[in-house]
XYZ file of C-alpha atoms in Angstrom:
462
model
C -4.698 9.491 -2.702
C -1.746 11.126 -4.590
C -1.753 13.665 -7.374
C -0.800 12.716 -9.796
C -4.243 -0.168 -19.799
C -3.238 1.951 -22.897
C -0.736 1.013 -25.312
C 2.811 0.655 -24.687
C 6.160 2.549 -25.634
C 9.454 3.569 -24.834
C 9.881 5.428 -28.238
C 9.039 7.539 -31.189
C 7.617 11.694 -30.802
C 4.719 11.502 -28.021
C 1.158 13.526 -29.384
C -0.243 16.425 -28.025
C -3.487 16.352 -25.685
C -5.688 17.158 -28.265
C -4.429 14.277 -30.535
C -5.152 11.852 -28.168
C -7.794 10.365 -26.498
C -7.581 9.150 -22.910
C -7.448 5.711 -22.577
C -9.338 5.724 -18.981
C -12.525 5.419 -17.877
C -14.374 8.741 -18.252
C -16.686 9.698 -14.973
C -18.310 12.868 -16.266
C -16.402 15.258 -13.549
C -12.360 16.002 -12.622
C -10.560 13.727 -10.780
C -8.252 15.039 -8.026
C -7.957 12.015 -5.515
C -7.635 8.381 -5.199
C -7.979 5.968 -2.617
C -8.147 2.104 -2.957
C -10.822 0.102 -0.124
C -9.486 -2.972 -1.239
C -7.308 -5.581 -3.983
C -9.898 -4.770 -6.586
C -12.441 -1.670 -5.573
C -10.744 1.744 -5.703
C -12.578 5.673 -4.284
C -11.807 8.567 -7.049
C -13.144 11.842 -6.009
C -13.139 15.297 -7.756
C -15.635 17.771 -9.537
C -16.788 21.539 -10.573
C -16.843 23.260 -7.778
C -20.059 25.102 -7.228
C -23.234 24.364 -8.345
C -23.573 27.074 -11.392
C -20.304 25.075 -12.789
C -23.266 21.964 -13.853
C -20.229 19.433 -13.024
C -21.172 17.172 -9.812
C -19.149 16.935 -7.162
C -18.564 13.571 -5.902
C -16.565 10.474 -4.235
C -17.105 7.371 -6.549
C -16.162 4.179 -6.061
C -15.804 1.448 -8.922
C -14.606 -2.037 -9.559
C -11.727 -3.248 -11.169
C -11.672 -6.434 -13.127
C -9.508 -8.171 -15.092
C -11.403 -7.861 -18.819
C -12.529 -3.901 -19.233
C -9.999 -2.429 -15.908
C -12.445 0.467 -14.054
C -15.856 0.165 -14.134
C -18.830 2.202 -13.615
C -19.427 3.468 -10.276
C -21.667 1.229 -8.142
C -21.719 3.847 -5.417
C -20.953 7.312 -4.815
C -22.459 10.377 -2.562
C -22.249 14.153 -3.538
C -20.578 16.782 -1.654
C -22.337 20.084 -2.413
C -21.028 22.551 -3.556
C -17.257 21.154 -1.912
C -15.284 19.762 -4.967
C -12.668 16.734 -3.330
C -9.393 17.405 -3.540
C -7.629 14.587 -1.395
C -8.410 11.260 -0.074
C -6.890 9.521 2.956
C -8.254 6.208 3.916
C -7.927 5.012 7.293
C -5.929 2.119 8.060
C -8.928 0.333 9.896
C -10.544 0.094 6.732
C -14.041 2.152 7.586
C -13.264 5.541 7.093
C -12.156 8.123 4.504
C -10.891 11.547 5.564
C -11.602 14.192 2.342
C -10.431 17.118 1.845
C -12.084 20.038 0.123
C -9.978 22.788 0.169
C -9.485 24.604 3.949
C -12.141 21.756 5.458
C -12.262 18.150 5.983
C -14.794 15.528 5.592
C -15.467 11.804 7.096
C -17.114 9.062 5.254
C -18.049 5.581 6.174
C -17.397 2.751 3.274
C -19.467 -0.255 4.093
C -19.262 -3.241 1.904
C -23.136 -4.483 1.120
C -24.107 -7.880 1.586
C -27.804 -6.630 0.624
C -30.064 -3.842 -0.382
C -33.366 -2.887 -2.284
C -33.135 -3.705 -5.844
C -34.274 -0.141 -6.655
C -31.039 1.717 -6.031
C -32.750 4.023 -3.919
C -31.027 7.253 -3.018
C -31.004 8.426 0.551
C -30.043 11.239 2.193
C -27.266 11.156 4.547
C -27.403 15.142 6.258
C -25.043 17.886 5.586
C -27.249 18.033 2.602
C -25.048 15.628 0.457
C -26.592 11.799 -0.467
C -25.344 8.900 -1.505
C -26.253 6.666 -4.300
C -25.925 2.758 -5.494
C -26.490 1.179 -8.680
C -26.107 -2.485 -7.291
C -27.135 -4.113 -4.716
C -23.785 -5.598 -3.889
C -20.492 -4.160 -3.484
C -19.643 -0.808 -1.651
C -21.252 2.313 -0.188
C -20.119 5.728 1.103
C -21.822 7.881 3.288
C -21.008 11.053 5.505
C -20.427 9.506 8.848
C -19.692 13.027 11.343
C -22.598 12.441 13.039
C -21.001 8.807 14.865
C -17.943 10.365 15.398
C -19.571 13.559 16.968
C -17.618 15.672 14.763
C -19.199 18.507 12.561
C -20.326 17.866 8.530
C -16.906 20.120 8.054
C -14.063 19.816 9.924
C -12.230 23.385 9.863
C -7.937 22.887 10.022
C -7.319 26.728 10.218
C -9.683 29.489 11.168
C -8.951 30.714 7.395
C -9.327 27.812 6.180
C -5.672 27.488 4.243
C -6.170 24.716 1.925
C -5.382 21.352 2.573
C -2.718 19.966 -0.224
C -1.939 16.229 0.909
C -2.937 14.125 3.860
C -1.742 10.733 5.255
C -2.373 8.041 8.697
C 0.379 6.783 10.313
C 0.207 2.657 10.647
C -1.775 2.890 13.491
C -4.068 5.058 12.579
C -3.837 7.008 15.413
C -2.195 10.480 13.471
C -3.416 12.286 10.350
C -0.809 14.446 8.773
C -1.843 17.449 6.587
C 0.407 19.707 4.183
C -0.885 23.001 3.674
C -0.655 25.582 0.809
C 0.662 27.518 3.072
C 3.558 25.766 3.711
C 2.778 24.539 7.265
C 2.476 20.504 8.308
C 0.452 19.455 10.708
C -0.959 16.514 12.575
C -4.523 15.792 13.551
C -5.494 12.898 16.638
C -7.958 10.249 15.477
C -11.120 10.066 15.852
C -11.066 13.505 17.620
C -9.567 15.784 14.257
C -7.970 18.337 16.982
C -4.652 19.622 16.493
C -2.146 17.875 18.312
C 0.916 18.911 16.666
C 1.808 21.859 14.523
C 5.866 20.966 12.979
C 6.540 24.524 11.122
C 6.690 25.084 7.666
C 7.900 25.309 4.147
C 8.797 28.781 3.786
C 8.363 29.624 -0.299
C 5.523 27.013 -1.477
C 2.388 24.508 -0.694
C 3.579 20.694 0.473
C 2.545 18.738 -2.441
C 3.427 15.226 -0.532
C 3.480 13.996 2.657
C 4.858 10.580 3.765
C 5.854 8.833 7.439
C 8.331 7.258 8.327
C 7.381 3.462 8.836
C 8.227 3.781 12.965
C 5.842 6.848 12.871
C 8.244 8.820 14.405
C 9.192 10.741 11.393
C 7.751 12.260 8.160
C 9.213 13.319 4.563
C 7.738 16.447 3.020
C 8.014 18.064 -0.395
C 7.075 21.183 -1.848
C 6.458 23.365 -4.501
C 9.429 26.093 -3.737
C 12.270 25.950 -6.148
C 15.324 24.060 -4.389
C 18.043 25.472 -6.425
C 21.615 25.267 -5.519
C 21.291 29.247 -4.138
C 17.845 28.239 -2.282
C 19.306 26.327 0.045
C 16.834 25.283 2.886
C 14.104 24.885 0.270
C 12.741 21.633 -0.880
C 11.775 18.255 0.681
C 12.061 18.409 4.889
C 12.601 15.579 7.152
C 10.503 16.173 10.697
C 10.477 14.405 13.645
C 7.922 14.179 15.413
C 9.641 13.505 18.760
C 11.641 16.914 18.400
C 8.577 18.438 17.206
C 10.533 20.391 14.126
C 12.264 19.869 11.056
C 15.460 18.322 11.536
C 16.766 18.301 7.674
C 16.479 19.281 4.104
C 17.742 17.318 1.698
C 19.897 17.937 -0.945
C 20.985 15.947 -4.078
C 24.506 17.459 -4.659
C 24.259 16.859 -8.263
C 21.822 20.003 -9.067
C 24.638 21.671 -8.488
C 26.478 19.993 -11.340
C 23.256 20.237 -13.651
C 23.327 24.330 -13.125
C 19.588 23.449 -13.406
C 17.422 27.011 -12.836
C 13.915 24.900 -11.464
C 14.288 22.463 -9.299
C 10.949 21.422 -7.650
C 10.341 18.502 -5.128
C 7.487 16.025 -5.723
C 6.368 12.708 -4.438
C 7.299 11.209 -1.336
C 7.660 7.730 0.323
C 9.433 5.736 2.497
C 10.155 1.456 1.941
C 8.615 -0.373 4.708
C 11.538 -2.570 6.035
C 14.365 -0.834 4.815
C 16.295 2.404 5.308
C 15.242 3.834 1.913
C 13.202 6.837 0.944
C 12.118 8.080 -2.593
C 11.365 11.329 -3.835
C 9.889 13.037 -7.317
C 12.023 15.491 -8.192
C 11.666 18.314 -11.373
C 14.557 19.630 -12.822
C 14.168 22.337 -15.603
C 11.054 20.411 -16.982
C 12.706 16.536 -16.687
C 11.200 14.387 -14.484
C 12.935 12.295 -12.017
C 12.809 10.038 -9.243
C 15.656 9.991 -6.420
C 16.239 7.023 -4.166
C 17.888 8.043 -0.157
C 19.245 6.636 2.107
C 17.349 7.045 5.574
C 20.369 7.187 7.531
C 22.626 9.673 6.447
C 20.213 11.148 4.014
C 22.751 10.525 0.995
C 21.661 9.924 -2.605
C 21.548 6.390 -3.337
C 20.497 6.937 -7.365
C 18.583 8.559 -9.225
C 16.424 7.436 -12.642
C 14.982 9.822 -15.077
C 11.286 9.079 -15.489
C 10.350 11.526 -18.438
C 12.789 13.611 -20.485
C 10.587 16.536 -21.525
C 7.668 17.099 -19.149
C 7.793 17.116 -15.169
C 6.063 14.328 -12.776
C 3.003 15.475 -12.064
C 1.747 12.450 -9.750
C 4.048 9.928 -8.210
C 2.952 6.918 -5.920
C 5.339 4.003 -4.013
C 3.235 0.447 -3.615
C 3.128 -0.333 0.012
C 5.791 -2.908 -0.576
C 8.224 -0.719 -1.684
C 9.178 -2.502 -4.774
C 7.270 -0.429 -7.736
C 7.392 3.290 -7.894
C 4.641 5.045 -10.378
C 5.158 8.327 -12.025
C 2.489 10.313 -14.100
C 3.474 13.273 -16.261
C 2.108 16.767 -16.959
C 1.077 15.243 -20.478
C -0.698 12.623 -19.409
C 1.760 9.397 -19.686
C 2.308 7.359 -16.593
C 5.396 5.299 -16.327
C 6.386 2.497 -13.570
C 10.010 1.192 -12.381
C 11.150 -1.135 -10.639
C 12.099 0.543 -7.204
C 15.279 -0.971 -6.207
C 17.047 -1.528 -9.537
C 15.157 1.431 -11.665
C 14.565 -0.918 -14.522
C 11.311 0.158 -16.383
C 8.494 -2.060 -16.409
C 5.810 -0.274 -17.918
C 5.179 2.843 -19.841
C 1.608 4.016 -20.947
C 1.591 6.302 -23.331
C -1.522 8.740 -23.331
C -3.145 7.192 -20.300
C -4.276 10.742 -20.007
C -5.282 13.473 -22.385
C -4.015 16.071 -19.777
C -1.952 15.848 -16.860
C -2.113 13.341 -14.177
C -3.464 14.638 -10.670
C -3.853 11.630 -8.736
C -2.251 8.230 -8.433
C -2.814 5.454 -5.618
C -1.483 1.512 -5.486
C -4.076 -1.123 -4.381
C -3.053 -2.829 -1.026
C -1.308 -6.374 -3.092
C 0.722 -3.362 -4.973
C 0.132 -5.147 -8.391
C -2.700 -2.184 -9.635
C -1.957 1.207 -9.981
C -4.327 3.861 -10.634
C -4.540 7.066 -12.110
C -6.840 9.554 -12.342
C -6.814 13.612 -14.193
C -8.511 16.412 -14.438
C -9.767 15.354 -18.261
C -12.302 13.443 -15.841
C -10.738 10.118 -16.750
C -9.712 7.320 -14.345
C -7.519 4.151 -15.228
C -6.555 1.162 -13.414
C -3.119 -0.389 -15.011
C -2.004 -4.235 -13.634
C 1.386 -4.734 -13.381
C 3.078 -7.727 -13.745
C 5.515 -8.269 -10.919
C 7.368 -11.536 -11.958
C 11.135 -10.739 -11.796
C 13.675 -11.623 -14.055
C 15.367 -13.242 -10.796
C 11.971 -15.730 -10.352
C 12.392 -16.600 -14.256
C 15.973 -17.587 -13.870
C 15.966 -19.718 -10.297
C 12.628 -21.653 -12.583
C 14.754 -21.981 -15.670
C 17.703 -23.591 -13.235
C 15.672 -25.869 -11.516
C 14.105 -27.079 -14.799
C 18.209 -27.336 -15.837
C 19.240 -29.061 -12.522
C 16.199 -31.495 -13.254
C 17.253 -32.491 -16.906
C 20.781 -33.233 -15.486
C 19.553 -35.497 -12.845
C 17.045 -37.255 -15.337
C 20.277 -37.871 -17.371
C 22.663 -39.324 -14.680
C 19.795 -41.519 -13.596
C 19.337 -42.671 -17.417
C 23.136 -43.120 -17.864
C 23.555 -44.998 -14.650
C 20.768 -47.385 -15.533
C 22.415 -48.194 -18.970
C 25.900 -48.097 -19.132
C 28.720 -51.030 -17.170
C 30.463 -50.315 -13.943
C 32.905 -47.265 -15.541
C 30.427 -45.034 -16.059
C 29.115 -45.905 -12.845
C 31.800 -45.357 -10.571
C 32.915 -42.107 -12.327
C 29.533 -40.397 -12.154
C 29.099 -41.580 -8.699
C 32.613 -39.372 -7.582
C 31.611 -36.669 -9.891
C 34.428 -37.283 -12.349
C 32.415 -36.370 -15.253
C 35.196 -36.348 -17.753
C 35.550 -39.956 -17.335
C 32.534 -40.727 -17.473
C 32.430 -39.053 -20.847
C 35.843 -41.285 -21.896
C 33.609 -44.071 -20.393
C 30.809 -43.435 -22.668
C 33.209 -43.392 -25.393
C 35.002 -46.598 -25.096
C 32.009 -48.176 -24.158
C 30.618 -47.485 -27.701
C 34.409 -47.981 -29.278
C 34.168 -51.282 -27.454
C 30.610 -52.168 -29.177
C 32.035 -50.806 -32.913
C 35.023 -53.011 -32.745
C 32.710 -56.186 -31.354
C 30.456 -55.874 -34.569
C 33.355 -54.853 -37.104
C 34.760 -58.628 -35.644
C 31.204 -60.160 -36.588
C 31.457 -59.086 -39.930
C 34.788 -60.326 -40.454
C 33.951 -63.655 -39.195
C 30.747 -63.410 -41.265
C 32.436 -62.912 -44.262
C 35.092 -65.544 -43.881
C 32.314 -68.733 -43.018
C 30.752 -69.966 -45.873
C 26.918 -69.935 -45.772
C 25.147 -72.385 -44.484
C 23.424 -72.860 -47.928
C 26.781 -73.481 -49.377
C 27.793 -75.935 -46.953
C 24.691 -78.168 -47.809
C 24.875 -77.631 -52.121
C 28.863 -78.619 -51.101
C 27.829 -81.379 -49.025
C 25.213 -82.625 -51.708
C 27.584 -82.892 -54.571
């Protein structure tokens, strides 16, 4: 998951927290992380930290339907005293890599097909257990033992927290940003080292995104990319080189003269050579579209004019991009063309932390440290759909027409619709109806000059 329905606007002064309430489903603990198992059943993940805090630490997962958006959770397991902070799910589908600070965890999700009507709780070692309040649906469980790895997986000796974390396609490769600065990628199933890229040198990655050939990733970070920073940012890596082979730079910051300009959000389109970043400037939120070639600007769209994007997720078909702000608000675009789609004010009573797209792309959710988690559905029929339906229905009438005037009007009319001469058809039309006018102003003459047949016979009589 990424850091990162209520009602709708695009206008008008925006409340503080405290005025609002969130309009998400509350879950009784912080939410850092997000994940999505499939269309309709998403993992969020957060908590207190240690015990003495009272808040649980957990990874939930809940439902999503079409009538109340996220449920309750109808399975979770707790985590000790190790509060989640990110959530990578594996491309296979089984497993979920966690994150809790310097140390990683692996789950199992199973889906149930049955259970014991008791929700029973059992333990599942590393002294964490897992729970279900159904007996359908999903479960999560600590799963190191299979994979012969230990309860906590340990990246660095010091245990440098672990900000973001991403599989390649295959599934193969686990990339990790660091606090520290430093990217790395883990081998699959094994969680060894098998690639250390470098680092940011002034701040934490806060995203981390590959490139859809896996030979590549995008990084951001939390160092301020100003105009006299230059080196500082978001990073392009390749993997094959085994460094970091650019930073990019959107040559209008230095037209903006802005003073903080911070990188976050990253993703790349899956068939084309696009890339998107979040990017901060002096408090404004914005997203930046690139082209994967030459690394150019292709446009840029401001998301929200007086707070900074603090979550920011890409659906996997590259066609919606989802931003959520420091005050709570989320806001999605249309990635290509920028147009905005939706805009949910107060989704959030504080600042978003997490943000994920379910697999179809058509469900985003959202999640924040006010413990609140919200699932929005986007409707994804384009204006372009609308218009080829409204010109077939067109086309159709036109035809129904031609068919009706073909059936009902001489030879003229005919022949000129048949070689498309449609203006004499129309002249067709006309003196065909001219033709019928002058034929019954005749019959009335002639009427009015023959005397009645009643007359003829009184005539005839006398």
């Amino acid at each position: 998951g990424k850091r990162s329905s209520g009602s709708e606007s695009s206008t008008g002064a925006m409340p503080s927290a405290r005025q609002r309430a969130s309009a998400g489903k509350k879950y009784g603990q912080p939410l850092y992380a997000s994940a999505w198992l499939d269309d309709r059943t998403a993992c969020v993940a957060g908590g207190g930290g240690k015990r003495s805090s009272g808040i649980p630490n957990r990874i939930l997962i809940a439902r999503v339907d079409d009538v109340d958006g996220l449920g309750e959770p109808e399975s979770w397991t707790h985590t000790d005293e190790d509060a989640p902070q990110r959530l990578a799910r594996h491309p296979g589908g089984k497993y979920v890599v966690c994150a809790f600070g310097g140390t990683l965890g692996v789950f199992a999700t199973t889906r149930r097909t049955d259970a014991s009507d008791d929700g029973v709780t059992t333990g599942v070692g590393a002294g964490a257990s897992s729970s279900s309040s159904s007996s359908s649906g999903w479960t999560i469980e600590a799963c190191h033992h299979e994979l012969g790895l230990p309860a906590r997986v340990h990246v660095t000796p010091d245990e440098r927290e672990v900000k973001c974390a991403a599989f390649d396609a295959s599934g193969a490769r686990l990339a990790l940003g660091l606090e520290s600065g430093e990217v790395k990628i883990l081998s699959w199933p094994s969680m060894d080292v098998e690639m250390e890229l470098g680092a940011h040198e002034k701040g934490a990655v806060t995203d981390i995104a590959w490139s859809p050939d896996g030979t590549g990733l995008l990084t951001t970070s939390a160092e301020n990319a100003t105009t006299s920073n230059i080196g500082r940012g978001a990073a392009v890596w390749s993997l094959e080189r085994g460094e970091r082979v650019r930073t990019l730079f959107d040559e209008s910051i230095v037209k903006s003269r802005a003073r903080n300009v911070v990188f976050r959000g990253a993703a790349f389109a899956p068939s084309t050579n696009v890339a998107w970043t979040g990017l901060n400037l002096d408090g404004q939120g914005w997203v930046v579209k690139w082209d994967t070639k030459t690394w150019r600007v292709l446009g840029k769209s401001r998301m929200f004019r007086n707070e900074p994007i603090s979550g920011f997720a890409v659906n996997a078909q590259g066609t919606l991009i989802a931003a959520g702000s420091s005050e709570g608000h989320v806001k999605v675009i249309d990635a290509i063309k920028f147009t905005p789609i939706k805009y949910i004010k107060g989704a959030h009573m504080i600042f978003v932390t997490t943000m994920a797209w379910n697999p179809r792309g058509n469900i985003i959710l959202s999640g924040s440290a006010d413990a609140s988690g919200l699932a929005t559905r986007i409707n994804t029929r384009s204006w372009t759909l609308r218009l080829v339906l409204w010109f077939t229905v067109f086309v159709l009438l036109i035809l129904g027409w031609t068919s009706v005037l073909l059936a009902f009007f001489p030879d003229p009319v005919t022949s000129a619709l048949q070689d498309g001469d449609y203006a004499r058809a129309a002249q067709a039309v006309a003196d065909y109806f001219n033709e019928a006018n002058a034929a019954d102003d005749i019959d009335d003459v002639v009427s009015s000059a023959m005397p009645s047949l009643e007359d003829v016979t009184t005539d005839n009589a006398l």
